[in-house]
Tab-separated table of C-alpha atoms and ligand atoms in Angstrom:
chain	number	residue	atom	x	y	z
A	22	UNK	CA	0.102	0.039	-0.007
A	23	UNK	CA	1.543	3.205	-1.063
A	24	UNK	CA	0.792	6.820	0.337
A	25	UNK	CA	-0.712	7.815	-3.074
A	26	UNK	CA	-3.262	5.039	-3.098
A	27	UNK	CA	-4.494	5.275	0.483
A	28	UNK	CA	-7.730	6.600	1.373
A	29	UNK	CA	-7.582	7.912	4.953
A	30	UNK	CA	-10.310	8.320	7.494
A	31	UNK	CA	-10.304	10.935	10.673
A	32	UNK	CA	-11.327	8.112	13.080
A	33	UNK	CA	-9.855	6.254	15.797
A	34	UNK	CA	-11.041	2.978	14.471
A	35	UNK	CA	-9.006	3.706	11.195
A	36	UNK	CA	-5.994	4.924	13.096
A	37	UNK	CA	-5.792	1.810	15.123
A	38	UNK	CA	-6.294	-0.366	11.925
A	39	UNK	CA	-3.167	1.520	10.461
A	40	UNK	CA	-1.371	0.853	13.549
A	41	UNK	CA	-2.303	-3.083	13.643
A	42	UNK	CA	-0.695	-3.143	10.093
A	43	UNK	CA	2.432	-1.230	10.862
A	44	UNK	CA	5.423	-3.610	11.057
A	45	UNK	CA	7.330	-0.975	13.222
A	46	UNK	CA	4.416	-0.647	15.835
A	47	UNK	CA	6.182	-2.686	18.490
A	48	UNK	CA	9.069	-0.287	18.469
A	49	UNK	CA	7.007	2.302	20.550
A	50	UNK	CA	7.585	0.081	23.644
A	51	UNK	CA	11.153	0.477	23.483
A	52	UNK	CA	10.894	4.210	24.240
A	53	UNK	CA	10.227	6.236	27.387
A	54	UNK	CA	7.257	8.713	26.795
A	55	UNK	CA	7.142	11.848	28.954
A	56	UNK	CA	4.755	11.496	31.994
A	57	UNK	CA	4.851	15.308	33.108
A	58	UNK	CA	1.610	16.225	31.098
A	59	UNK	CA	-1.702	16.094	32.745
A	60	UNK	CA	-3.428	14.366	29.706
A	61	UNK	CA	-1.626	11.656	27.905
A	62	UNK	CA	1.216	13.029	25.861
A	63	UNK	CA	1.312	13.262	21.927
A	64	UNK	CA	5.142	13.632	21.532
A	65	UNK	CA	5.796	15.355	18.217
A	66	UNK	CA	9.120	17.078	18.860
A	67	UNK	CA	11.413	14.009	17.903
A	68	UNK	CA	12.816	16.607	15.315
A	69	UNK	CA	14.084	18.525	18.344
A	70	UNK	CA	14.904	15.981	21.081
A	71	UNK	CA	14.250	12.228	20.194
A	72	UNK	CA	12.900	10.330	23.128
A	73	UNK	CA	14.824	7.912	25.381
A	74	UNK	CA	15.329	4.454	24.252
A	75	UNK	CA	14.670	2.095	27.294
A	76	UNK	CA	17.790	0.237	26.404
A	77	UNK	CA	20.053	3.368	27.091
A	78	UNK	CA	20.087	2.728	30.701
A	79	UNK	CA	21.538	-0.733	30.314
A	80	UNK	CA	24.317	0.535	28.032
A	81	UNK	CA	25.184	3.429	30.100
A	82	UNK	CA	25.166	1.295	33.394
A	83	UNK	CA	27.647	-1.142	31.631
A	84	UNK	CA	30.230	1.788	31.328
A	85	UNK	CA	29.543	2.882	34.715
A	86	UNK	CA	30.199	-0.645	36.157
A	87	UNK	CA	33.230	-1.136	33.876
A	88	UNK	CA	34.656	2.268	35.022
A	89	UNK	CA	34.223	1.125	38.893
A	90	UNK	CA	35.710	-2.076	37.986
A	91	UNK	CA	38.498	-1.286	35.814
A	92	UNK	CA	39.516	2.386	36.280
A	93	UNK	CA	41.821	3.450	33.614
A	94	UNK	CA	42.307	-0.237	32.333
A	95	UNK	CA	38.672	-0.025	30.997
A	96	UNK	CA	40.271	1.466	27.809
A	97	UNK	CA	41.214	-1.974	26.955
A	98	UNK	CA	39.501	-4.195	29.490
A	99	UNK	CA	35.909	-2.959	29.278
A	100	UNK	CA	33.298	-5.014	27.614
A	101	UNK	CA	33.245	-2.631	24.909
A	102	UNK	CA	36.881	-1.148	25.148
A	103	UNK	CA	36.826	2.674	25.493
A	104	UNK	CA	39.829	3.095	23.226
A	105	UNK	CA	37.896	2.172	20.338
A	106	UNK	CA	34.348	2.669	21.606
A	107	UNK	CA	33.337	4.971	18.687
A	108	UNK	CA	34.086	2.177	16.407
A	109	UNK	CA	31.137	0.318	17.561
A	110	UNK	CA	28.895	2.986	16.145
A	111	UNK	CA	30.667	3.207	12.888
A	112	UNK	CA	28.929	0.582	10.580
A	113	UNK	CA	25.611	1.428	12.033
A	114	UNK	CA	25.866	5.059	11.349
A	115	UNK	CA	27.302	4.482	7.785
A	116	UNK	CA	24.145	2.485	6.905
A	117	UNK	CA	21.854	5.290	8.067
A	118	UNK	CA	23.532	8.003	6.090
A	119	UNK	CA	24.378	5.858	3.040
A	120	UNK	CA	28.094	5.777	3.383
A	121	UNK	CA	31.158	3.568	3.610
A	122	UNK	CA	32.456	2.952	7.078
A	123	UNK	CA	35.586	4.537	6.324
A	124	UNK	CA	33.584	7.704	5.486
A	125	UNK	CA	32.017	8.142	8.727
A	126	UNK	CA	32.950	8.797	12.370
A	127	UNK	CA	30.894	9.604	15.601
A	128	UNK	CA	32.641	12.327	17.594
A	129	UNK	CA	32.044	15.737	19.274
A	130	UNK	CA	29.082	17.902	18.603
A	131	UNK	CA	27.535	19.249	15.348
A	132	UNK	CA	28.656	22.725	15.335
A	133	UNK	CA	32.231	21.568	16.337
A	134	UNK	CA	32.115	19.204	13.600
A	135	UNK	CA	30.842	21.725	10.860
A	136	UNK	CA	33.879	24.052	11.909
A	137	UNK	CA	36.416	21.245	11.602
A	138	UNK	CA	35.087	20.098	8.436
A	139	UNK	CA	35.056	23.669	7.023
A	140	UNK	CA	38.634	24.202	8.265
A	141	UNK	CA	39.511	21.609	5.631
A	142	UNK	CA	36.938	22.343	2.952
A	143	UNK	CA	36.447	26.052	2.938
A	144	UNK	CA	39.535	27.082	1.341
A	145	UNK	CA	38.943	30.658	-0.252
A	146	UNK	CA	41.582	31.331	-2.888
A	147	UNK	CA	41.777	34.218	-5.411
A	148	UNK	CA	38.384	34.809	-7.086
A	149	UNK	CA	36.923	31.652	-5.536
A	150	UNK	CA	35.740	32.833	-2.103
A	151	UNK	CA	32.126	32.574	-1.683
A	152	UNK	CA	29.743	30.506	0.397
A	153	UNK	CA	26.007	29.639	-0.672
A	154	UNK	CA	23.775	28.887	2.112
A	155	UNK	CA	20.027	29.011	2.520
A	156	UNK	CA	18.455	32.265	4.014
A	157	UNK	CA	17.362	32.007	7.539
A	158	UNK	CA	19.711	29.128	8.250
A	159	UNK	CA	19.699	27.662	11.699
A	160	UNK	CA	21.486	30.431	13.802
A	161	UNK	CA	24.455	28.135	14.921
A	162	UNK	CA	24.978	27.307	11.199
A	163	UNK	CA	24.928	31.266	10.359
A	164	UNK	CA	27.333	31.888	13.033
A	165	UNK	CA	29.648	29.129	11.913
A	166	UNK	CA	29.540	30.328	8.472
A	167	UNK	CA	30.077	33.931	9.218
A	168	UNK	CA	32.900	33.123	11.481
A	169	UNK	CA	34.648	30.797	8.921
A	170	UNK	CA	34.664	33.845	6.396
A	171	UNK	CA	36.176	36.082	8.930
A	172	UNK	CA	38.555	33.413	9.926
A	173	UNK	CA	40.097	33.902	6.480
A	174	UNK	CA	40.012	37.742	6.831
A	175	UNK	CA	36.903	38.186	4.517
A	176	UNK	CA	33.760	39.980	5.083
A	177	UNK	CA	30.436	37.858	5.394
A	178	UNK	CA	28.639	40.796	3.834
A	179	UNK	CA	30.452	40.161	0.505
A	180	UNK	CA	31.383	36.418	0.643
A	181	UNK	CA	28.263	34.763	2.251
A	182	UNK	CA	25.422	34.457	-0.472
A	183	UNK	CA	22.091	33.302	0.829
A	184	UNK	CA	19.396	31.881	-1.391
A	185	UNK	CA	15.768	32.772	-0.193
A	186	UNK	CA	12.246	31.845	-1.233
A	187	UNK	CA	10.559	33.895	-3.992
A	188	UNK	CA	8.514	36.882	-2.785
A	189	UNK	CA	5.336	35.586	-0.983
A	190	UNK	CA	6.488	32.077	-0.958
A	191	UNK	CA	7.659	29.943	2.103
A	192	UNK	CA	9.854	27.423	0.224
A	193	UNK	CA	13.120	27.737	-1.659
A	194	UNK	CA	12.764	27.189	-5.337
A	195	UNK	CA	15.195	24.497	-6.268
A	196	UNK	CA	15.721	25.862	-9.743
A	197	UNK	CA	16.686	29.112	-8.093
A	198	UNK	CA	19.227	27.265	-6.169
A	199	UNK	CA	20.854	25.531	-8.953
A	200	UNK	CA	20.688	28.865	-11.087
A	201	UNK	CA	22.524	30.594	-8.407
A	202	UNK	CA	25.127	27.996	-8.151
A	203	UNK	CA	25.620	28.383	-12.083
A	204	UNK	CA	25.683	32.184	-11.747
A	205	UNK	CA	28.428	32.252	-8.848
A	206	UNK	CA	30.544	29.989	-10.941
A	207	UNK	CA	34.099	30.358	-10.256
A	208	UNK	CA	33.496	32.730	-7.436
A	209	UNK	CA	31.736	29.855	-5.434
A	210	UNK	CA	34.016	28.111	-2.988
A	211	UNK	CA	31.581	26.043	-1.025
A	212	UNK	CA	27.713	25.196	-0.710
A	213	UNK	CA	26.690	24.384	2.845
A	214	UNK	CA	22.940	23.950	3.384
A	215	UNK	CA	20.740	22.026	5.588
A	216	UNK	CA	19.543	18.827	3.858
A	217	UNK	CA	16.103	19.393	5.408
A	218	UNK	CA	15.405	22.971	6.386
A	219	UNK	CA	14.749	22.909	10.219
A	220	UNK	CA	11.994	25.553	9.874
A	221	UNK	CA	9.923	24.600	7.002
A	222	UNK	CA	10.727	20.924	6.685
A	223	UNK	CA	11.860	21.273	3.179
A	224	UNK	CA	14.030	18.471	1.816
A	225	UNK	CA	16.506	19.607	-0.884
A	226	UNK	CA	17.777	17.236	-3.625
A	227	UNK	CA	21.324	16.836	-2.450
A	228	UNK	CA	22.501	14.869	-5.274
A	229	UNK	CA	21.510	17.562	-7.845
A	230	UNK	CA	22.934	20.213	-5.683
A	231	UNK	CA	26.125	18.580	-5.290
A	232	UNK	CA	26.525	17.938	-8.927
A	233	UNK	CA	25.791	21.438	-9.830
A	234	UNK	CA	28.242	22.612	-7.074
A	235	UNK	CA	30.899	20.366	-8.379
A	236	UNK	CA	30.237	21.504	-11.966
A	237	UNK	CA	31.442	24.967	-11.190
A	238	UNK	CA	34.529	23.808	-9.112
A	239	UNK	CA	32.790	24.371	-5.516
A	240	UNK	CA	32.852	21.854	-2.520
A	241	UNK	CA	29.466	20.790	-1.543
A	242	UNK	CA	28.615	20.055	2.322
A	243	UNK	CA	25.286	19.471	4.142
A	244	UNK	CA	24.145	19.917	7.687
A	245	UNK	CA	22.003	16.876	8.078
A	246	UNK	CA	20.628	17.752	11.741
A	247	UNK	CA	17.070	17.385	10.345
A	248	UNK	CA	17.947	14.691	8.035
A	249	UNK	CA	19.966	11.924	9.785
A	250	UNK	CA	17.651	9.176	10.918
A	251	UNK	CA	14.693	10.822	9.133
A	252	UNK	CA	15.633	10.740	5.231
A	253	UNK	CA	16.973	7.854	3.355
A	254	UNK	CA	20.468	9.241	2.739
A	255	UNK	CA	22.957	8.030	0.121
A	256	UNK	CA	25.998	10.359	0.803
A	257	UNK	CA	28.545	8.252	-0.970
A	258	UNK	CA	26.436	7.799	-4.134
A	259	UNK	CA	25.490	11.373	-4.111
A	260	UNK	CA	29.108	12.259	-4.241
A	261	UNK	CA	28.577	14.930	-1.384
A	262	UNK	CA	32.155	16.214	0.021
A	263	UNK	CA	31.373	16.364	3.608
A	264	UNK	CA	28.420	16.476	6.135
A	265	UNK	CA	27.633	16.585	9.699
A	266	UNK	CA	24.521	15.894	11.950
A	267	UNK	CA	23.669	15.622	15.503
A	268	UNK	CA	22.738	12.489	17.494
A	269	UNK	CA	19.961	13.888	19.551
A	270	UNK	CA	17.200	14.783	17.172
A	271	UNK	CA	15.681	11.833	15.052
A	272	UNK	CA	18.693	9.574	16.360
A	273	UNK	CA	17.464	9.782	20.041
A	274	UNK	CA	20.715	9.601	21.596
A	275	UNK	CA	20.561	11.896	24.763
A	276	UNK	CA	20.395	15.763	25.160
A	277	UNK	CA	23.478	17.254	23.593
A	278	UNK	CA	24.639	13.930	22.719
A	279	UNK	CA	27.345	13.003	20.378
A	280	UNK	CA	27.181	13.696	16.752
A	281	UNK	CA	28.561	12.351	13.555
A	282	UNK	CA	30.561	13.434	10.295
A	283	UNK	CA	30.799	12.259	6.866
A	284	UNK	CA	34.072	12.756	4.798
A	285	UNK	CA	33.764	11.282	1.202
A	286	UNK	CA	36.059	8.520	0.354
A	287	UNK	CA	37.942	10.644	-2.204
A	288	UNK	CA	39.266	12.798	0.663
A	289	UNK	CA	40.180	9.785	2.835
A	290	UNK	CA	43.787	9.850	2.414
A	291	UNK	CA	44.535	13.494	2.007
A	292	UNK	CA	47.306	14.405	4.600
A	293	UNK	CA	47.768	17.571	2.536
A	294	UNK	CA	44.356	18.916	3.638
A	295	UNK	CA	44.685	21.424	6.203
A	296	UNK	CA	42.933	20.493	9.555
A	297	UNK	CA	42.755	21.361	13.168
A	298	UNK	CA	44.250	18.437	14.725
A	299	UNK	CA	44.067	16.339	17.870
A	300	UNK	CA	45.652	13.110	19.236
A	301	UNK	CA	42.508	10.902	18.357
A	302	UNK	CA	42.844	11.808	14.661
A	303	UNK	CA	46.186	10.493	14.700
A	304	UNK	CA	47.067	7.125	13.209
A	305	UNK	CA	45.827	4.623	15.534
A	306	UNK	CA	48.661	2.173	15.541
A	307	UNK	CA	51.295	4.660	16.278
A	308	UNK	CA	49.241	7.124	18.334
A	309	UNK	CA	50.907	6.077	21.685
A	310	UNK	CA	54.441	6.685	20.498
A	311	UNK	CA	53.464	10.416	20.796
A	312	UNK	CA	55.771	11.550	18.197
A	313	UNK	CA	55.944	15.177	16.797
A	314	UNK	CA	54.272	15.873	13.575
A	315	UNK	CA	50.666	14.751	12.722
A	316	UNK	CA	50.016	11.636	10.820
A	317	UNK	CA	46.219	11.602	10.277
A	318	UNK	CA	43.943	8.287	10.422
A	319	UNK	CA	42.583	7.726	6.989
A	320	UNK	CA	39.039	8.644	6.406
A	321	UNK	CA	36.684	10.598	8.658
A	322	UNK	CA	38.424	9.367	11.631
A	323	UNK	CA	41.316	11.760	10.813
A	324	UNK	CA	39.125	14.503	11.914
A	325	UNK	CA	38.755	13.441	15.549
A	326	UNK	CA	40.290	15.437	18.171
A	327	UNK	CA	39.639	13.832	21.361
A	328	UNK	CA	38.910	10.295	23.074
A	329	UNK	CA	35.355	9.461	23.056
A	330	UNK	CA	32.991	10.639	25.898
A	331	UNK	CA	31.931	7.062	26.494
A	332	UNK	CA	28.741	7.770	28.441
A	333	UNK	CA	27.231	9.826	25.660
A	334	UNK	CA	28.473	7.314	23.188
A	335	UNK	CA	26.651	4.588	25.036
A	336	UNK	CA	23.428	6.229	24.705
A	337	UNK	CA	23.972	6.669	20.921
A	338	UNK	CA	24.979	2.954	20.492
A	339	UNK	CA	21.796	1.880	22.267
A	340	UNK	CA	19.775	3.973	19.858
A	341	UNK	CA	21.878	2.993	16.869
A	342	UNK	CA	21.165	-0.721	17.503
A	343	UNK	CA	17.495	0.178	17.363
A	344	UNK	CA	17.932	1.805	13.950
A	345	UNK	CA	19.992	-1.168	12.656
A	346	UNK	CA	17.206	-3.655	13.666
A	347	UNK	CA	14.405	-1.449	12.078
A	348	UNK	CA	16.435	-0.508	9.018
A	349	UNK	CA	15.963	2.827	7.287
A	350	UNK	CA	13.895	1.223	4.408
A	351	UNK	CA	11.106	0.459	6.949
A	352	UNK	CA	11.462	3.419	8.716
A	353	UNK	CA	11.250	5.706	5.634
A	354	UNK	CA	8.239	3.808	4.472
A	355	UNK	CA	6.421	4.323	7.820
A	356	UNK	CA	7.674	8.061	7.858
A	357	UNK	CA	5.707	8.909	4.536
A	358	UNK	CA	2.569	7.041	5.534
A	359	UNK	CA	2.471	8.648	8.943
A	360	UNK	CA	3.298	12.086	7.702
A	361	UNK	CA	0.658	11.829	4.978
A	362	UNK	CA	-1.911	10.655	7.593
A	363	UNK	CA	-1.007	13.659	9.729
A	364	UNK	CA	-1.352	15.970	6.937
A	365	UNK	CA	-4.607	14.558	6.052
A	366	UNK	CA	-5.925	14.852	9.659
A	367	UNK	CA	-4.756	18.567	9.984
A	368	UNK	CA	-6.433	19.382	6.470
A	369	UNK	CA	-9.713	17.739	7.693
A	370	UNK	CA	-9.791	19.700	10.941
A	371	UNK	CA	-8.859	22.894	9.127
A	372	UNK	CA	-11.716	22.366	6.501
A	373	UNK	CA	-14.263	21.725	9.315
A	374	UNK	CA	-13.198	24.756	11.345
A	375	UNK	CA	-12.630	27.156	8.475
A	376	UNK	CA	-14.694	29.872	9.885
A	377	UNK	CA	-12.639	29.971	13.038
A	378	UNK	CA	-9.284	29.153	12.032
A	379	UNK	CA	-7.351	27.750	9.149
A	380	UNK	CA	-4.094	26.075	8.822
A	381	UNK	CA	-1.567	26.335	6.115
A	382	UNK	CA	0.901	23.501	5.795
A	383	UNK	CA	4.221	25.136	4.633
A	384	UNK	CA	6.150	21.955	4.203
A	385	UNK	CA	6.089	20.537	0.753
A	386	UNK	CA	2.926	18.361	0.081
A	387	UNK	CA	5.028	16.009	-2.177
A	388	UNK	CA	6.356	13.239	0.138
A	389	UNK	CA	9.696	13.028	-1.806
A	390	UNK	CA	10.273	16.680	-0.913
A	391	UNK	CA	9.957	16.280	3.009
A	392	UNK	CA	10.665	13.977	5.903
A	393	UNK	CA	8.505	13.450	8.968
A	394	UNK	CA	8.150	17.205	9.819
A	395	UNK	CA	5.028	19.290	9.106
A	396	UNK	CA	5.399	23.091	9.765
A	397	UNK	CA	1.891	24.540	10.159
A	398	UNK	CA	1.020	28.363	9.781
A	399	UNK	CA	-1.883	28.892	11.905
A	400	UNK	CA	-3.833	31.836	10.484
A	401	UNK	CA	-6.131	33.852	12.652
A	402	UNK	CA	-4.784	32.344	15.799
A	403	UNK	CA	-1.300	32.283	17.313
A	404	UNK	CA	0.379	31.424	20.626
A	405	UNK	CA	-2.967	30.879	22.336
A	406	UNK	CA	-3.848	27.989	20.326
A	407	UNK	CA	-0.512	26.562	20.597
A	408	UNK	CA	-0.691	26.963	24.582
A	409	UNK	CA	-4.150	25.127	24.381
A	410	UNK	CA	-2.690	22.241	22.460
A	411	UNK	CA	0.082	22.096	25.136
A	412	UNK	CA	-2.613	21.839	27.852
A	413	UNK	CA	-4.075	18.976	25.958
A	414	UNK	CA	-0.754	17.012	26.200
A	415	UNK	CA	0.671	17.853	22.912
A	416	UNK	CA	4.488	18.477	22.908
A	417	UNK	CA	5.050	20.399	19.764
A	418	UNK	CA	7.330	23.363	18.930
A	419	UNK	CA	6.391	27.098	18.546
A	420	UNK	CA	8.290	29.654	16.306
A	421	UNK	CA	7.175	33.230	16.341
A	422	UNK	CA	5.004	34.625	14.581
A	423	UNK	CA	2.572	31.559	14.048
A	424	UNK	CA	4.324	28.376	13.232
A	425	UNK	CA	3.850	25.211	14.817
A	426	UNK	CA	6.278	22.473	14.037
A	427	UNK	CA	5.492	18.838	14.506
A	428	UNK	CA	7.308	15.760	13.655
A	429	UNK	CA	5.718	12.196	13.921
A	430	UNK	CA	8.706	10.080	14.456
A	431	UNK	CA	8.284	6.557	12.849
A	432	UNK	CA	10.183	4.830	15.355
A	433	UNK	CA	7.748	5.612	18.226
A	434	UNK	CA	4.877	7.402	17.140
A	435	UNK	CA	1.527	5.971	16.133
A	436	UNK	CA	-1.335	6.670	13.718
A	437	UNK	CA	-3.322	6.846	16.674
A	438	UNK	CA	-1.046	9.713	17.883
A	439	UNK	CA	-1.891	11.667	14.731
A	440	UNK	CA	-5.597	10.982	15.234
A	441	UNK	CA	-5.398	12.305	18.783
A	442	UNK	CA	-3.418	15.238	17.659
A	443	UNK	CA	-6.459	16.214	15.272
A	444	UNK	CA	-8.851	15.854	18.359
A	445	UNK	CA	-6.615	18.072	20.282
A	446	UNK	CA	-6.351	20.614	17.557
A	447	UNK	CA	-10.089	20.615	17.357
A	448	UNK	CA	-10.563	21.079	20.997
A	449	UNK	CA	-7.956	23.946	20.939
A	450	UNK	CA	-9.759	25.775	18.240
A	451	UNK	CA	-12.788	25.753	20.144
B	30	PLP	C1	19.938	21.417	15.964
B	30	PLP	C2	20.760	22.082	14.949
B	30	PLP	C3	21.992	22.497	15.406
B	30	PLP	C4	22.603	22.419	16.902
B	30	PLP	O1	23.935	22.265	16.775
B	30	PLP	P1	24.637	21.832	18.116
B	30	PLP	O2	26.096	22.065	17.745
B	30	PLP	O3	24.276	20.293	18.339
B	30	PLP	O4	24.142	22.551	19.333
B	30	PLP	C5	22.686	23.064	14.414
B	30	PLP	N1	22.224	23.406	13.156
B	30	PLP	C6	20.951	22.843	12.820
B	30	PLP	C7	20.525	23.063	11.472
B	30	PLP	C8	20.259	22.202	13.690
B	30	PLP	O5	19.168	21.910	13.429
């Protein structure tokens, strides 16, 4: 059954039927749902902080107990030796982002990784100095991009080019984006945009953008904060130069938890690339000879600075095991169906209450142009409506002046959650 052929109904029986046919339905039980709300929670903020897998506790307790038992010797004697703890994550993460194991590493936090990668891949020279990004990029990305430009003694005013939606539109027109790349031509050093826009939920054609960037001689990187664990990614095949993401959104790996980075295989063995180095990026076999002169690990691991924060890594590993078991193919199928159902519910509620309040979904209607997130513009009512939703037990995200962002996460949200959201929305309107 595909999303296109499905006829939905706004009823609890229908929602329950959908859940009964959902091969991922049992995964819901593997997560802790918040209990702080008066009414039963509808948790739709997995795009901001994923829920805690129940297995996380066991993974962290293992490290606490190994630390107690072995002290420093845990680096080699722990059940999962800390010296190479990040390696337990590598293959699982590689599958999630469509990469070869050599191309990924779990380390640091997202913004840190973006900086480390840009130090290597943003190399303004002569005429080729500009960065192309999306307008209203996530603030941390804006600061990172601006400071990278300043780091090279350049002015962001002149060297940071933003692509914005057309007048009166919410989404970036992809043709405009490609045309902009062509137009910048040999002035373009790097394209760096969010694979999924955090505000609108728009998914970009990363393969097409990468191809266009490479055609004019630019490097192409993506921030995948809202894409990793959400979108079926193929970073290797798409020929993307570099990417970074965080572990705590769709990947459910604890608040501020460890993040990941991707560096394409063709850059795997490039000791010539400038980088900010640390000992954990040093060739593993000779790391403890502690010699002067930096000899990087091959592949993404060569961008690591420090030894792994094992407790955070343990939470990440617990969650990655779940992704591995469920598989991104099944997750992607459910994502499209669940999001389409939520979209249908919102449209239905909007239609039935048109005289009071209307909703405009600004996220693309086309499932191939979005992930699990829907961003809703609430015309006529703003924060009051959102506060009432919160009272009903809905955990969603509010952005001024009147955008509600919701994301049904395929691993733990149900069709019944979508139905219940609709009921809460109707009550909130009234
Ligand atoms: C969530 C998010 C971040 C957060 O960065 P941290 O370094 O993890 O705090 C950065 N960029 C985007 C696009 C995000 O969505």
